Amino acid sequence: LENEVLAQKAPNVTMGRKCQTFPIEFVMRGYLTGSTGTSIAKNYFAGVRKYCGHDLPDGLRKNQKLPMGNLLTPTTKSDEHDELISAEELVARGMMTQEDWDFCAEKAHALFAFGQKTALEHGFILVDTKYEFGRDVATGEILLIDEIHTPDSSRYWIADTYDAAMGEGGTGVPGNIDKEFVRLWFKERCNPYDDTAVLPTAPNDLLAELSRRYLMLYELITGEEFSFPADEVDTNTAIQGALTECGLA
């Protein structure tokens, strides 16, 4: 599966192929967790047993591994709010053809399985994530677009904390190294999903801890040391270089 990236001339400049984005977020889930209104855990403990077209059994615990295996649970992309939807519904609405859905669904499952395997090899559980796909406007090819397996779009747990957390006497909360703690900090102080809400200013120590976790996750999973640019990047020069490399200047 190809992606849209053509060139990256600087950390903050990426040149990509122009795509028509499918209006769907392909959310892959392996565990019953989450705190947002569209999360599987939030809906499950509110009594929902038909989730994005999937039947969920009674008696599950929060953060439990889904007994039926990984699930693809699509949501619509919207400026107002995401909407849970099933594959049958989105095809019926004309948001995607069945053929395009089948292709993207297969790739989403394969990418998630690869991500889970890679994460586990480095001591982490890739709990859930989301993918986006689009059609290259020049060639018609379906491409993977946007970020992949970053902490912004993925939830990670520390693998060797999971069994103890979920076992008898455990807290049920595995160690994590993603941004969920920031989400919960805001949720305790306001409704961050209310467009009219005034968000409190996050303290510097919270932001520093978020940065530390992101850098740690990058280094542990990639096996590479993260290095900050030695000099300030000239964005205009970087963009010109990317255009030249792509034959567009």
Tab-separated table of C-alpha atoms in Angstrom:
chain	number	residue	atom	x	y	z
A	1	LEU	CA	0.000	0.000	0.000
A	2	GLU	CA	1.448	3.344	-1.071
A	3	ASN	CA	1.139	6.558	0.932
A	4	GLU	CA	0.825	10.138	-0.199
A	5	VAL	CA	4.281	11.359	0.889
A	6	LEU	CA	6.520	12.557	-1.942
A	7	ALA	CA	9.299	14.314	-0.049
A	8	GLN	CA	10.261	15.658	3.364
A	9	LYS	CA	12.893	18.342	3.220
A	10	ALA	CA	12.608	19.444	6.852
A	11	PRO	CA	10.913	18.252	10.054
A	12	ASN	CA	8.029	20.659	9.504
A	13	VAL	CA	7.682	20.397	5.708
A	14	THR	CA	6.183	17.381	3.951
A	15	MET	CA	5.189	17.322	0.297
A	16	GLY	CA	2.378	14.926	-0.578
A	17	ARG	CA	0.265	13.751	-3.471
A	18	LYS	CA	-3.111	15.465	-3.762
A	19	CYS	CA	-5.883	13.090	-2.714
A	20	GLN	CA	-9.645	13.096	-2.409
A	21	THR	CA	-10.087	11.951	1.191
A	22	PHE	CA	-12.711	9.364	2.042
A	23	PRO	CA	-14.916	11.022	4.724
A	24	ILE	CA	-14.281	8.166	7.144
A	25	GLU	CA	-11.832	7.527	9.966
A	26	PHE	CA	-10.906	3.847	9.985
A	27	VAL	CA	-10.658	3.233	13.728
A	28	MET	CA	-9.117	-0.095	14.715
A	29	ARG	CA	-9.692	-1.376	18.259
A	30	GLY	CA	-8.258	-4.354	20.067
A	31	TYR	CA	-9.454	-3.618	23.617
A	32	LEU	CA	-12.555	-2.346	25.405
A	33	THR	CA	-11.284	1.072	26.410
A	34	GLY	CA	-11.560	4.798	25.800
A	35	SER	CA	-13.170	7.838	27.415
A	36	THR	CA	-14.619	9.884	24.545
A	37	GLY	CA	-18.240	9.830	23.423
A	38	THR	CA	-17.442	7.618	20.439
A	39	SER	CA	-15.170	5.182	22.303
A	40	ILE	CA	-16.159	1.542	22.549
A	41	ALA	CA	-15.912	1.496	26.361
A	42	LYS	CA	-18.040	4.617	26.831
A	43	ASN	CA	-20.768	3.145	24.635
A	44	TYR	CA	-20.509	-0.372	26.054
A	45	PHE	CA	-20.975	0.734	29.658
A	46	ALA	CA	-23.894	2.923	28.563
A	47	GLY	CA	-25.608	-0.283	27.429
A	48	VAL	CA	-24.731	-0.351	23.719
A	49	ARG	CA	-24.325	-3.899	22.388
A	50	LYS	CA	-24.427	-3.121	18.654
A	51	TYR	CA	-21.391	-0.975	17.984
A	52	CYS	CA	-20.524	0.109	14.434
A	53	GLY	CA	-22.232	-3.027	13.157
A	54	HIS	CA	-20.484	-5.386	15.604
A	55	ASP	CA	-22.300	-7.416	18.275
A	56	LEU	CA	-20.704	-7.106	21.725
A	57	PRO	CA	-21.321	-9.724	24.446
A	58	ASP	CA	-22.324	-8.945	28.001
A	59	GLY	CA	-19.909	-9.262	30.899
A	60	LEU	CA	-16.821	-7.526	29.512
A	61	ARG	CA	-14.484	-5.498	31.735
A	62	LYS	CA	-12.982	-2.149	30.885
A	63	ASN	CA	-9.580	-2.511	29.180
A	64	GLN	CA	-10.253	-6.184	28.429
A	65	LYS	CA	-8.925	-7.580	25.169
A	66	LEU	CA	-11.871	-7.913	22.786
A	67	PRO	CA	-12.791	-11.631	22.694
A	68	MET	CA	-13.770	-11.506	19.025
A	69	GLY	CA	-10.411	-10.029	17.993
A	70	ASN	CA	-9.595	-6.662	16.449
A	71	LEU	CA	-12.559	-4.630	15.248
A	72	LEU	CA	-12.772	-1.950	12.572
A	73	THR	CA	-15.183	0.670	13.929
A	74	PRO	CA	-15.528	3.537	11.452
A	75	THR	CA	-16.580	7.067	12.297
A	76	THR	CA	-17.585	9.845	9.950
A	77	LYS	CA	-15.334	12.889	9.604
A	78	SER	CA	-17.177	16.077	10.454
A	79	ASP	CA	-16.413	19.679	11.375
A	80	GLU	CA	-18.985	19.385	14.176
A	81	HIS	CA	-18.578	15.907	15.657
A	82	ASP	CA	-17.653	12.402	14.611
A	83	GLU	CA	-20.474	9.901	14.187
A	84	LEU	CA	-20.253	6.166	14.762
A	85	ILE	CA	-21.354	4.253	11.689
A	86	SER	CA	-21.333	0.714	10.348
A	87	ALA	CA	-19.826	-0.415	7.066
A	88	GLU	CA	-23.302	-1.199	5.728
A	89	GLU	CA	-24.577	2.279	6.593
A	90	LEU	CA	-21.707	4.200	5.057
A	91	VAL	CA	-21.945	2.241	1.813
A	92	ALA	CA	-25.728	2.733	1.754
A	93	ARG	CA	-25.229	6.490	2.195
A	94	GLY	CA	-22.855	6.567	-0.757
A	95	MET	CA	-19.877	7.666	1.339
A	96	MET	CA	-17.820	4.849	-0.216
A	97	THR	CA	-18.436	2.062	-2.674
A	98	GLN	CA	-18.426	-1.490	-1.350
A	99	GLU	CA	-15.292	-2.210	-3.373
A	100	ASP	CA	-13.425	0.778	-1.921
A	101	TRP	CA	-14.573	-0.085	1.601
A	102	ASP	CA	-13.432	-3.691	1.258
A	103	PHE	CA	-10.006	-2.571	0.040
A	104	CYS	CA	-9.512	-0.009	2.824
A	105	ALA	CA	-10.862	-2.356	5.508
A	106	GLU	CA	-8.420	-5.082	4.481
A	107	LYS	CA	-5.515	-2.627	4.601
A	108	ALA	CA	-6.619	-1.217	7.969
A	109	HIS	CA	-6.671	-4.686	9.533
A	110	ALA	CA	-3.263	-5.527	8.034
A	111	LEU	CA	-1.702	-2.239	9.170
A	112	PHE	CA	-3.058	-2.680	12.687
A	113	ALA	CA	-1.792	-6.252	12.942
A	114	PHE	CA	1.642	-5.069	11.776
A	115	GLY	CA	1.580	-2.174	14.247
A	116	GLN	CA	0.590	-4.451	17.122
A	117	LYS	CA	3.342	-6.941	16.285
A	118	THR	CA	5.977	-4.213	16.027
A	119	ALA	CA	4.844	-2.524	19.238
A	120	LEU	CA	4.881	-5.804	21.179
A	121	GLU	CA	8.416	-6.541	19.983
A	122	HIS	CA	9.415	-3.307	21.723
A	123	GLY	CA	7.446	-3.874	24.912
A	124	PHE	CA	4.174	-2.113	24.086
A	125	ILE	CA	0.576	-2.968	23.284
A	126	LEU	CA	-0.936	-0.991	20.409
A	127	VAL	CA	-4.443	-0.755	21.832
A	128	ASP	CA	-6.252	1.233	19.158
A	129	THR	CA	-5.523	3.633	16.340
A	130	LYS	CA	-7.074	5.269	13.308
A	131	TYR	CA	-6.166	5.371	9.640
A	132	GLU	CA	-7.266	7.611	6.797
A	133	PHE	CA	-7.329	6.820	3.108
A	134	GLY	CA	-7.759	8.914	0.006
A	135	ARG	CA	-7.791	8.557	-3.752
A	136	ASP	CA	-4.943	10.113	-5.729
A	137	VAL	CA	-6.702	12.665	-7.934
A	138	ALA	CA	-4.173	12.098	-10.725
A	139	THR	CA	-4.006	8.298	-10.814
A	140	GLY	CA	-7.150	7.107	-9.022
A	141	GLU	CA	-5.013	4.936	-6.715
A	142	ILE	CA	-6.149	4.563	-3.095
A	143	LEU	CA	-3.402	5.760	-0.763
A	144	LEU	CA	-2.756	5.773	2.959
A	145	ILE	CA	-2.785	9.399	4.086
A	146	ASP	CA	-2.150	11.330	7.298
A	147	GLU	CA	-0.129	10.078	10.276
A	148	ILE	CA	0.205	6.415	11.247
A	149	HIS	CA	0.732	4.854	14.689
A	150	THR	CA	1.708	8.153	16.324
A	151	PRO	CA	0.647	8.900	19.928
A	152	ASP	CA	-1.769	11.487	18.537
A	153	SER	CA	-3.791	8.825	16.745
A	154	SER	CA	-2.953	5.721	18.794
A	155	ARG	CA	-3.171	4.400	22.322
A	156	TYR	CA	-0.222	2.450	23.745
A	157	TRP	CA	0.058	0.437	26.960
A	158	ILE	CA	3.223	-0.928	28.534
A	159	ALA	CA	2.985	-4.653	27.793
A	160	ASP	CA	4.459	-6.051	30.986
A	161	THR	CA	1.945	-4.139	33.134
A	162	TYR	CA	-1.178	-5.528	31.462
A	163	ASP	CA	-1.571	-8.957	33.079
A	164	ALA	CA	-1.002	-7.616	36.593
A	165	ALA	CA	-3.432	-4.761	36.029
A	166	MET	CA	-6.179	-7.045	34.753
A	167	GLY	CA	-5.507	-9.965	37.126
A	168	GLU	CA	-7.090	-10.597	40.501
A	169	GLY	CA	-6.419	-7.654	42.774
A	170	GLY	CA	-5.235	-5.506	39.864
A	171	THR	CA	-6.341	-1.960	39.180
A	172	GLY	CA	-7.556	-2.757	35.686
A	173	VAL	CA	-5.488	0.170	34.396
A	174	PRO	CA	-2.326	-0.823	32.489
A	175	GLY	CA	0.656	1.497	32.377
A	176	ASN	CA	0.426	3.821	29.400
A	177	ILE	CA	2.696	6.101	27.450
A	178	ASP	CA	0.244	8.033	25.288
A	179	LYS	CA	-1.715	11.271	25.584
A	180	GLU	CA	-4.700	9.861	27.483
A	181	PHE	CA	-3.532	11.480	30.725
A	182	VAL	CA	-3.743	14.902	29.064
A	183	ARG	CA	-7.249	14.172	27.771
A	184	LEU	CA	-8.314	13.150	31.291
A	185	TRP	CA	-6.723	16.282	32.811
A	186	PHE	CA	-8.915	18.477	30.611
A	187	LYS	CA	-11.986	16.271	31.082
A	188	GLU	CA	-11.726	16.706	34.857
A	189	ARG	CA	-11.883	20.480	34.433
A	190	CYS	CA	-14.282	21.020	31.527
A	191	ASN	CA	-15.999	19.370	28.599
A	192	PRO	CA	-13.239	19.612	25.973
A	193	TYR	CA	-15.652	18.416	23.265
A	194	ASP	CA	-17.993	21.371	23.782
A	195	ASP	CA	-17.105	23.954	21.150
A	196	THR	CA	-18.274	26.740	23.479
A	197	ALA	CA	-16.080	25.588	26.376
A	198	VAL	CA	-13.148	27.738	27.465
A	199	LEU	CA	-10.235	25.353	27.888
A	200	PRO	CA	-7.988	25.916	30.911
A	201	THR	CA	-4.306	26.534	30.285
A	202	ALA	CA	-2.352	23.318	30.703
A	203	PRO	CA	0.513	23.661	33.210
A	204	ASN	CA	4.070	23.446	31.927
A	205	ASP	CA	4.790	20.251	33.839
A	206	LEU	CA	1.888	18.517	32.079
A	207	LEU	CA	3.196	19.602	28.681
A	208	ALA	CA	6.737	18.591	29.591
A	209	GLU	CA	5.545	15.122	30.604
A	210	LEU	CA	3.614	14.783	27.336
A	211	SER	CA	6.746	15.709	25.378
A	212	ARG	CA	8.831	13.256	27.402
A	213	ARG	CA	6.414	10.403	26.703
A	214	TYR	CA	6.274	11.147	22.976
A	215	LEU	CA	10.059	11.201	22.705
A	216	MET	CA	10.362	8.002	24.741
A	217	LEU	CA	7.810	6.196	22.603
A	218	TYR	CA	9.547	7.315	19.408
A	219	GLU	CA	12.939	6.082	20.572
A	220	LEU	CA	11.737	2.777	22.031
A	221	ILE	CA	9.666	1.752	19.018
A	222	THR	CA	11.989	2.987	16.252
A	223	GLY	CA	15.227	2.113	18.040
A	224	GLU	CA	16.554	5.524	16.979
A	225	GLU	CA	17.582	8.495	19.075
A	226	PHE	CA	15.383	11.535	18.554
A	227	SER	CA	17.460	14.567	17.717
A	228	PHE	CA	16.227	18.123	17.518
A	229	PRO	CA	17.339	20.185	14.501
A	230	ALA	CA	20.645	21.886	15.229
A	231	ASP	CA	19.578	25.069	13.477
A	232	GLU	CA	16.291	26.848	13.001
A	233	VAL	CA	14.585	25.623	9.845
A	234	ASP	CA	13.963	28.134	7.067
A	235	THR	CA	10.460	27.028	6.126
A	236	ASN	CA	10.376	28.867	2.791
A	237	THR	CA	13.671	27.293	1.705
A	238	ALA	CA	12.458	23.853	2.807
A	239	ILE	CA	9.230	24.220	0.835
A	240	GLN	CA	11.138	25.361	-2.246
A	241	GLY	CA	13.439	22.362	-1.895
A	242	ALA	CA	10.495	19.968	-1.648
A	243	LEU	CA	8.851	21.528	-4.720
A	244	THR	CA	12.100	21.208	-6.665
A	245	GLU	CA	12.584	17.577	-5.650
A	246	CYS	CA	9.050	16.773	-6.780
A	247	GLY	CA	9.523	18.563	-10.088
A	248	LEU	CA	6.931	21.195	-9.230
A	249	ALA	CA	9.214	24.265	-9.064
